[in-house]
Short mmCIF file of C-alpha atoms in Angstrom, two decimals:
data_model
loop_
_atom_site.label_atom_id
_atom_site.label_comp_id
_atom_site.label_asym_id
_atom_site.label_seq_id
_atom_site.Cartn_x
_atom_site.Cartn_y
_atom_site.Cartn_z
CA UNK K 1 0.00 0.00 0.00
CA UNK K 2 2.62 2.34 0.94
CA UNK K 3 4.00 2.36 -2.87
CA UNK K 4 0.79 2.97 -4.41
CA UNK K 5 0.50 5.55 -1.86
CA UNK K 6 3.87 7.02 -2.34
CA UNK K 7 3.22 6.90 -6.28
CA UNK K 8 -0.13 8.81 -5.71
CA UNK K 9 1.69 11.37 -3.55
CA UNK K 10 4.20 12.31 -5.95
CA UNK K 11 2.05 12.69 -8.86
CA UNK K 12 -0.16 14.86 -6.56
CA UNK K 13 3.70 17.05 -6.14
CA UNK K 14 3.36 16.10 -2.84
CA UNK K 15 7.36 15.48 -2.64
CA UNK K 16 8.76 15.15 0.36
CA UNK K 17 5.58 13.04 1.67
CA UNK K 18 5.88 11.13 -1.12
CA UNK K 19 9.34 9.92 -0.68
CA UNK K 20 8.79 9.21 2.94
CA UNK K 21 6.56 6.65 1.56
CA UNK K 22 8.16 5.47 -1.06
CA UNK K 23 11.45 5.03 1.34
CA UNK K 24 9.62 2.65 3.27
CA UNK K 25 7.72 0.69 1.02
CA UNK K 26 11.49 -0.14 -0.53
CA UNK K 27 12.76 -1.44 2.39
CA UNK K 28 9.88 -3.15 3.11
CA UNK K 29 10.44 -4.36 -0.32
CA UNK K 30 14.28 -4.98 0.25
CA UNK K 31 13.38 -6.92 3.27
CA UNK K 32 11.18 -9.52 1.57
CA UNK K 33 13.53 -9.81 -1.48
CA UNK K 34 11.15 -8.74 -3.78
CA UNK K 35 13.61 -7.66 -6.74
CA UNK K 36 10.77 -6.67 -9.14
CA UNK K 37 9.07 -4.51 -5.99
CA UNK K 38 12.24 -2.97 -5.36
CA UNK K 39 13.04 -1.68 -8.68
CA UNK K 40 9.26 -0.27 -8.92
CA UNK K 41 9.82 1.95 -5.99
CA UNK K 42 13.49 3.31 -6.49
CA UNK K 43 12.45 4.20 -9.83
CA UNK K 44 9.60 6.28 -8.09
CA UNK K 45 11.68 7.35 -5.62
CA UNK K 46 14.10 8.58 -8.04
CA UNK K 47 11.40 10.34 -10.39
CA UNK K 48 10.73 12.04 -7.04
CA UNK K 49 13.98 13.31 -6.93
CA UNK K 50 16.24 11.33 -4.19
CA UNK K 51 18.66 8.95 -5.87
CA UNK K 52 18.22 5.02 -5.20
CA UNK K 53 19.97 3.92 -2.36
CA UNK K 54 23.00 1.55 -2.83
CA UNK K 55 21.03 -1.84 -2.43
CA UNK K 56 18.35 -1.01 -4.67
CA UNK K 57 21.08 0.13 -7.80
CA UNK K 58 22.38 -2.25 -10.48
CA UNK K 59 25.57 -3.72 -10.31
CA UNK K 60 28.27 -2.78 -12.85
CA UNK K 61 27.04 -6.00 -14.95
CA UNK K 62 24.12 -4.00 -16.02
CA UNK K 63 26.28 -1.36 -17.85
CA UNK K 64 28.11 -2.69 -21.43
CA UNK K 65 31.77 -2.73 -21.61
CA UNK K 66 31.18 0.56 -24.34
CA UNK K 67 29.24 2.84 -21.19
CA UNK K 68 31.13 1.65 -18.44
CA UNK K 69 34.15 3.22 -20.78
CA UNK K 70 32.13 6.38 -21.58
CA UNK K 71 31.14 6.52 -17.67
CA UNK K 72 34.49 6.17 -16.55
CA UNK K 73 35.32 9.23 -19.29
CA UNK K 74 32.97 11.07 -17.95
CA UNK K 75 33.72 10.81 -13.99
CA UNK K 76 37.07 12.08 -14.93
CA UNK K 77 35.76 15.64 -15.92
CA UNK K 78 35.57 14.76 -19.65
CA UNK K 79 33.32 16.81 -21.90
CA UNK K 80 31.43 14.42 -24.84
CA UNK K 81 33.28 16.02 -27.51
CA UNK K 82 36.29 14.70 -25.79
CA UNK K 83 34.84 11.30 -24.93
CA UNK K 84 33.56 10.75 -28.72
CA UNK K 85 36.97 11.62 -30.04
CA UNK K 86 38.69 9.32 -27.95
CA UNK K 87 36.55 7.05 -28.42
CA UNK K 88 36.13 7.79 -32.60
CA UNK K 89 32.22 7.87 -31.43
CA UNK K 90 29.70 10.99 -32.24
CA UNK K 91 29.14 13.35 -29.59
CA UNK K 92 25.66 12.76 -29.36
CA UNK K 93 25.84 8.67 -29.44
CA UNK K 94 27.84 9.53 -26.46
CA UNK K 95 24.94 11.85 -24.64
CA UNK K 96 22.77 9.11 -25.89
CA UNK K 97 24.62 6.21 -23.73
CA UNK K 98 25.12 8.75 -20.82
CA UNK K 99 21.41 9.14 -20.90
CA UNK K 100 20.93 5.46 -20.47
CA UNK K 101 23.81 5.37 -18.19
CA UNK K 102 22.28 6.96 -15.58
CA UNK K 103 18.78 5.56 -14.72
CA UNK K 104 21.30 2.14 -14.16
CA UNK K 105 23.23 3.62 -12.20
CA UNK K 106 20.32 5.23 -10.31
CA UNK K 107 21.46 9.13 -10.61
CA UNK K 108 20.63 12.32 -12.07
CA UNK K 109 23.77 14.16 -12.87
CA UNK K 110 26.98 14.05 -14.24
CA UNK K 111 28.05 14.93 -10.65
CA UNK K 112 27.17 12.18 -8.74
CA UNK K 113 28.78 9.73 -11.63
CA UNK K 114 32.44 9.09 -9.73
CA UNK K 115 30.54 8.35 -6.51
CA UNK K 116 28.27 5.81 -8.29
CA UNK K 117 31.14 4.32 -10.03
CA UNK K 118 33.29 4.01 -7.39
CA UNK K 119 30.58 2.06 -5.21
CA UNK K 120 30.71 -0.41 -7.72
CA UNK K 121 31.08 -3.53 -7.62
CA UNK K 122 32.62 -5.00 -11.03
CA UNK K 123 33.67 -8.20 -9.75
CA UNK K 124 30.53 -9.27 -8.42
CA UNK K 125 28.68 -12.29 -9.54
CA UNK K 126 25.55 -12.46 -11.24
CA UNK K 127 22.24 -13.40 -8.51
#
């Protein structure tokens, strides 16, 4: 109930309410083991504006060899123009796999890309 709840809340702009909900229905979620559950609400709770928490996030497995490359690029400070021409890509396939880069790593900015990176785990084995 609490993620229906939470979902109704945020469509409603009712943020902060919204994500206390949401919070808790993903660790209820987390709790049970319910993987399908879990992803519903940190997407929510990321459309609502607070990043996924660590559990919740992919693993490194769900990124291809070619964006963990361009992510890695990025989190050094590296603009796309700079990524595509090391990479003898376009500039915009680039912002294209940093756009799908993101939601898997469960951020919202170029910013918080090192941090998510570096939390990692790329040795970890497949559930």
């Amino acid at each position: 109930m609490r993620l229906f709840y939470g979902e109704r809340l945020r469509r409603l702009r009712a943020m902060a309410e919204a994500r206390e909900q949401l919070t808790q229905a993903l660790e209820a979620f987390q709790h049970l083991g319910a993987k399908p559950w879990v992803t519903r609400a940190a997407v929510e709770l990321r459309a609502g504006g607070r990043s996924a928490p660590a559990a919740a996030r992919p693993r490194a497995m769900a990124l291809t060899a070619q964006e963990l490359q361009i992510a890695t690029l990025a989190a050094t400070g590296l603009t796309n123009k700079q990524i595509a021409e090391r990479m003898l890509l376009s500039h915009r396939t680039i912002g294209t796999h940093r756009y799908q880069i993101y939601p898997k790593l469960g951020i919202t900015s170029r910013a918080a890309l090192r941090d998510a990176l570096s939390g990692l785990d790329l040795h970890a084995e497949e559930d």
